[in-house]
PDB file of C-alpha atoms in Angstrom:
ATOM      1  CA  UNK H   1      -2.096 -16.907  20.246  1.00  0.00           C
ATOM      2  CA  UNK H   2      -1.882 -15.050  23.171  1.00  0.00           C
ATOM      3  CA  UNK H   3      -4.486 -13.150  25.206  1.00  0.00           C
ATOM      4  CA  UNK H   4      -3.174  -9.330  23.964  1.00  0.00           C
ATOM      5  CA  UNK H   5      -4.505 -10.981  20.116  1.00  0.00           C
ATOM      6  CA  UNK H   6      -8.358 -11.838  21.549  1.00  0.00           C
ATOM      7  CA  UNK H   7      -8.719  -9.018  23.770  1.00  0.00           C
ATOM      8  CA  UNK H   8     -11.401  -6.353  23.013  1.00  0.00           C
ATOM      9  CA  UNK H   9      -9.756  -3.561  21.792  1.00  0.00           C
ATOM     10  CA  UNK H  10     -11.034  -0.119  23.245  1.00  0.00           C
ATOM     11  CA  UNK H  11     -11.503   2.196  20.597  1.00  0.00           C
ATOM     12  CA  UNK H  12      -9.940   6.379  20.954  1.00  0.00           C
ATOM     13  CA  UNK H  13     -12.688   8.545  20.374  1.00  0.00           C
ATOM     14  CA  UNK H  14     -10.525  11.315  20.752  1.00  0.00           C
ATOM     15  CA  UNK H  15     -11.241  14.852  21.588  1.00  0.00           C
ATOM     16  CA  UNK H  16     -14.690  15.295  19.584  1.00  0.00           C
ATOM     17  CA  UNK H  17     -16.116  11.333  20.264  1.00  0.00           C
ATOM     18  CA  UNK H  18     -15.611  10.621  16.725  1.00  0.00           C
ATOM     19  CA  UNK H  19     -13.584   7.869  15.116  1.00  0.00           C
ATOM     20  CA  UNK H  20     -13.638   7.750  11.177  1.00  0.00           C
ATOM     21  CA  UNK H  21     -15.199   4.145   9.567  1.00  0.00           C
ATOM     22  CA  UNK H  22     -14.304   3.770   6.567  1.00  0.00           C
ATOM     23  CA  UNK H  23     -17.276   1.087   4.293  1.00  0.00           C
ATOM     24  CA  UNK H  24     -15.670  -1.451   2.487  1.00  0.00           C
ATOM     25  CA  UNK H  25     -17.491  -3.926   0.555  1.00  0.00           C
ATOM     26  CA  UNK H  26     -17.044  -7.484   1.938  1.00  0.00           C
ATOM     27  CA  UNK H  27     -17.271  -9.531  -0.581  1.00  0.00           C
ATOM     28  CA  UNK H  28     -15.214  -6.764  -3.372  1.00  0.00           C
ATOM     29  CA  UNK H  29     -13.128  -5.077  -1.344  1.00  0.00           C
ATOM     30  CA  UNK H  30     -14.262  -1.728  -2.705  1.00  0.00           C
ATOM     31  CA  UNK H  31     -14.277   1.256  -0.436  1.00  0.00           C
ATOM     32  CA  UNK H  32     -17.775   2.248  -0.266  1.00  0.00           C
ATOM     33  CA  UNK H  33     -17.414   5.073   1.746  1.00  0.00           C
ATOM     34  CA  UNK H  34     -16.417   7.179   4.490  1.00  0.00           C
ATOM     35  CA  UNK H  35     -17.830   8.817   7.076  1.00  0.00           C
ATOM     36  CA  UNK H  36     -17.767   8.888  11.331  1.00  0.00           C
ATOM     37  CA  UNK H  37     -18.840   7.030  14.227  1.00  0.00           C
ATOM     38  CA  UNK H  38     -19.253   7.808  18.215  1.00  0.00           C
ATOM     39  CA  UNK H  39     -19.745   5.227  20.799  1.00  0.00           C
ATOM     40  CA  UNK H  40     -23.661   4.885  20.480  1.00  0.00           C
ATOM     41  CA  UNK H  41     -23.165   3.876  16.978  1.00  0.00           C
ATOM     42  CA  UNK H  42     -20.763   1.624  17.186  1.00  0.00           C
ATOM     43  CA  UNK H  43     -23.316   0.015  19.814  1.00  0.00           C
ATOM     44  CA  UNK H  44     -25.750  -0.123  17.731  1.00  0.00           C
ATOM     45  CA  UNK H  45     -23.578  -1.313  14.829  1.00  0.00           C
ATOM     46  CA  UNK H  46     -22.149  -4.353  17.129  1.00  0.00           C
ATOM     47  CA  UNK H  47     -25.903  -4.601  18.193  1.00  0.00           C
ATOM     48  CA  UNK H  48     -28.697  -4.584  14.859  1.00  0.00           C
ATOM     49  CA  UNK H  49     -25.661  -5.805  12.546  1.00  0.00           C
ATOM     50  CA  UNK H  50     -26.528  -3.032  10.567  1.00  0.00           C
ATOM     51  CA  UNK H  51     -24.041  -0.093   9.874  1.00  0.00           C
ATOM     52  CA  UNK H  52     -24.775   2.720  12.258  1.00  0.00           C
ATOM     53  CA  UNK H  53     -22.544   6.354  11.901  1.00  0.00           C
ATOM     54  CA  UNK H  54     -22.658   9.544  13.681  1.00  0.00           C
ATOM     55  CA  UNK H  55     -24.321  12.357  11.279  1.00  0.00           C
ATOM     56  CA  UNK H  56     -21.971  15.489  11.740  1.00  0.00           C
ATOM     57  CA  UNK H  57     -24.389  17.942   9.820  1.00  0.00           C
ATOM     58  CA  UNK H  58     -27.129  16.617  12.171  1.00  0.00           C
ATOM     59  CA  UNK H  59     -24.977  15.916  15.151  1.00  0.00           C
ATOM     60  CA  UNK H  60     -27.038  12.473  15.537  1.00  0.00           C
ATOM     61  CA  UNK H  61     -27.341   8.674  15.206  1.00  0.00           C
ATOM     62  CA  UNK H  62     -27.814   7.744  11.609  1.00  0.00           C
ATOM     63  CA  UNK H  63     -28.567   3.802  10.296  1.00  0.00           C
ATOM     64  CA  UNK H  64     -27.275   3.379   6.877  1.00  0.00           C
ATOM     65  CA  UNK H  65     -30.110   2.022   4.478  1.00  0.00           C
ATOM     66  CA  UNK H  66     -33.091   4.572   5.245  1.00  0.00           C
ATOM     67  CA  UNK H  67     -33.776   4.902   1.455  1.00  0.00           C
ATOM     68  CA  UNK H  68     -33.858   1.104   1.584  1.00  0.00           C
ATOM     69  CA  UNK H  69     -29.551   1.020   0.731  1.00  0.00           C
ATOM     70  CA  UNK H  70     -28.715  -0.975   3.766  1.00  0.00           C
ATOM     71  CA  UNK H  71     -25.288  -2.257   5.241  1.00  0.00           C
ATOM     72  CA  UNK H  72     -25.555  -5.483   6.847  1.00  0.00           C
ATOM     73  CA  UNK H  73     -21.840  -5.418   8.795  1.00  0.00           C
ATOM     74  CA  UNK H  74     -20.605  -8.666   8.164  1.00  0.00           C
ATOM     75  CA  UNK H  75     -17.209  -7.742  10.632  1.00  0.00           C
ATOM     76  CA  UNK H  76     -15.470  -4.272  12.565  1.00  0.00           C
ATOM     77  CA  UNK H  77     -12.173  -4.128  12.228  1.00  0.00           C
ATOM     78  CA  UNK H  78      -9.730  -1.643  14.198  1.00  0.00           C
ATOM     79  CA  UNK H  79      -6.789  -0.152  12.862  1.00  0.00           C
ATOM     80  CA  UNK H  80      -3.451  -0.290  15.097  1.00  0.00           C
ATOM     81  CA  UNK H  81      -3.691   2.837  16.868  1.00  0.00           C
ATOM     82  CA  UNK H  82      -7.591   2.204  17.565  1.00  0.00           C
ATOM     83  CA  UNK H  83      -8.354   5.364  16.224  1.00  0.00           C
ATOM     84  CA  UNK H  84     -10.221   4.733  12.576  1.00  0.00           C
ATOM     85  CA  UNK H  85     -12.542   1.410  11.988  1.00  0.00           C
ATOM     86  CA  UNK H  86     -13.149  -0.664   9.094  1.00  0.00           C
ATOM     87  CA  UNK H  87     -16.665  -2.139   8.471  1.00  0.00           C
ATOM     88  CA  UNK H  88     -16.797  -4.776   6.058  1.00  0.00           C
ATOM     89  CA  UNK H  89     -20.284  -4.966   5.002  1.00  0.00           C
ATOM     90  CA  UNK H  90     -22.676  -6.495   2.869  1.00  0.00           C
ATOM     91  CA  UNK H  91     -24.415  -3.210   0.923  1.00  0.00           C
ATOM     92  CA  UNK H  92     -27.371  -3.645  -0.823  1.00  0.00           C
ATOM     93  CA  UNK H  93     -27.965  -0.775  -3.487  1.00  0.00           C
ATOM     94  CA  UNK H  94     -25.723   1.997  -3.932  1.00  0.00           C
ATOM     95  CA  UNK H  95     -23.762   3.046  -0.883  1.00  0.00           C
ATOM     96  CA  UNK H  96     -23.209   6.676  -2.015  1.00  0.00           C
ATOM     97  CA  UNK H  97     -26.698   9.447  -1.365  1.00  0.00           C
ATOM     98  CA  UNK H  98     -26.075  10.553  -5.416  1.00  0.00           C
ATOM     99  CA  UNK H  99     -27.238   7.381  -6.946  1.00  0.00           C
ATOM    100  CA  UNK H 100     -23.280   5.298  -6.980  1.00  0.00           C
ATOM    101  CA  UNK H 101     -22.324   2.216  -5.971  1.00  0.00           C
ATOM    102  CA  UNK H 102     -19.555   4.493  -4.053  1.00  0.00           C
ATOM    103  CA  UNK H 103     -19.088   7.784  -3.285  1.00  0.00           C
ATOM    104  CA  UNK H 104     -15.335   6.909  -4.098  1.00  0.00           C
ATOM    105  CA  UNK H 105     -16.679   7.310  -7.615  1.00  0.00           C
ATOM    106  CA  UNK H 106     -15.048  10.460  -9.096  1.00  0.00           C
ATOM    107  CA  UNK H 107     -11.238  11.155 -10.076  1.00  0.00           C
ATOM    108  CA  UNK H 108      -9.459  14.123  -8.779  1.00  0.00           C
ATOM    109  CA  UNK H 109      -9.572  15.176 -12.486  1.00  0.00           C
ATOM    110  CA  UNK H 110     -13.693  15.638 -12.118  1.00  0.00           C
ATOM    111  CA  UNK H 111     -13.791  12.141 -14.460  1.00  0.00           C
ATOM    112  CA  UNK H 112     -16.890   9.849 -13.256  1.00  0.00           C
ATOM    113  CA  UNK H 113     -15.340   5.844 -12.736  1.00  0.00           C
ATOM    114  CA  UNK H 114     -17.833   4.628 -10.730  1.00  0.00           C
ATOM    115  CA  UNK H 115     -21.125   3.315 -11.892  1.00  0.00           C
ATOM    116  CA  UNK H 116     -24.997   4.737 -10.909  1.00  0.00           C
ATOM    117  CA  UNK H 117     -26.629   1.985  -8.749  1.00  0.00           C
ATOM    118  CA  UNK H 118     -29.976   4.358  -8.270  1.00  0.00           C
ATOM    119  CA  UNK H 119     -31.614   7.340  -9.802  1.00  0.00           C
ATOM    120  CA  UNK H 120     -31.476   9.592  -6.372  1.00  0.00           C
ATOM    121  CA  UNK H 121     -34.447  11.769  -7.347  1.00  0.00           C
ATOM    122  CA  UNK H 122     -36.472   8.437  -7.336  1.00  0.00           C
ATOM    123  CA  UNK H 123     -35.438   7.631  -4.135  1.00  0.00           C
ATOM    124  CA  UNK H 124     -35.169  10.783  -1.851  1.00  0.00           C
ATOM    125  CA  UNK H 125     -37.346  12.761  -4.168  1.00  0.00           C
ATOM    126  CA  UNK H 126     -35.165  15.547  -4.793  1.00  0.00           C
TER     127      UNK H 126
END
């Protein structure tokens, strides 16, 4: 091994400061979700072991897991060109906010695949 395969790997925000992250169950390897990450979450990720994103609608730090449907990062991964991550996580509950497992949970065709982990109205009260 050399030292270019155990150095830290400086992630490209690019232009906006956002990197996607795509959630990827750890012990499944289903995709959970998607969604993007600046440098203060990826702190915080690295630092509470807890999946951490950057809320575009809200421009703002978001934890994963406020309705109790937390991440626990078990590793970050990088892809080659340092410009997406991977977080392989531990998710307890239903990753997706519309009650699934995953919001990877409809065809293009409109036909539902995935299963309901939570009844969303119960949980955010909508």
């Amino acid at each position: 091994m050399t030292d270019a395969d155990t150095a830290p790997v400086s992630v490209d925000f690019g232009d906006d400061g956002l990197v996607p992250a795509v959630a990827q169950d750890a012990e499944t390897g289903e995709v959970l979700m998607l969604a993007y990450v600046d440098a203060e979450a990826l702190a915080a990720t690295r630092e509470t072991g807890y999946a951490h994103y950057h809320s575009r609608s809200r421009d703002e730090l978001w934890k994963k897991g406020g309705s109790g449907h937390t991440q626990a990062v078990e590793e970050v991964r990088v892809d080659c060109d340092a410009d997406a991550l991977l977080y392989l996580v531990d998710q307890t509950g239903g990753a997706c906010h519309t009650g699934y497992e995953s919001c990877f949970h409809r065809t293009v065709d409109g036909e539902t695949v995935g299963e309901r982990a939570f009844d969303p109205d119960e949980v955010y009260g909508e």
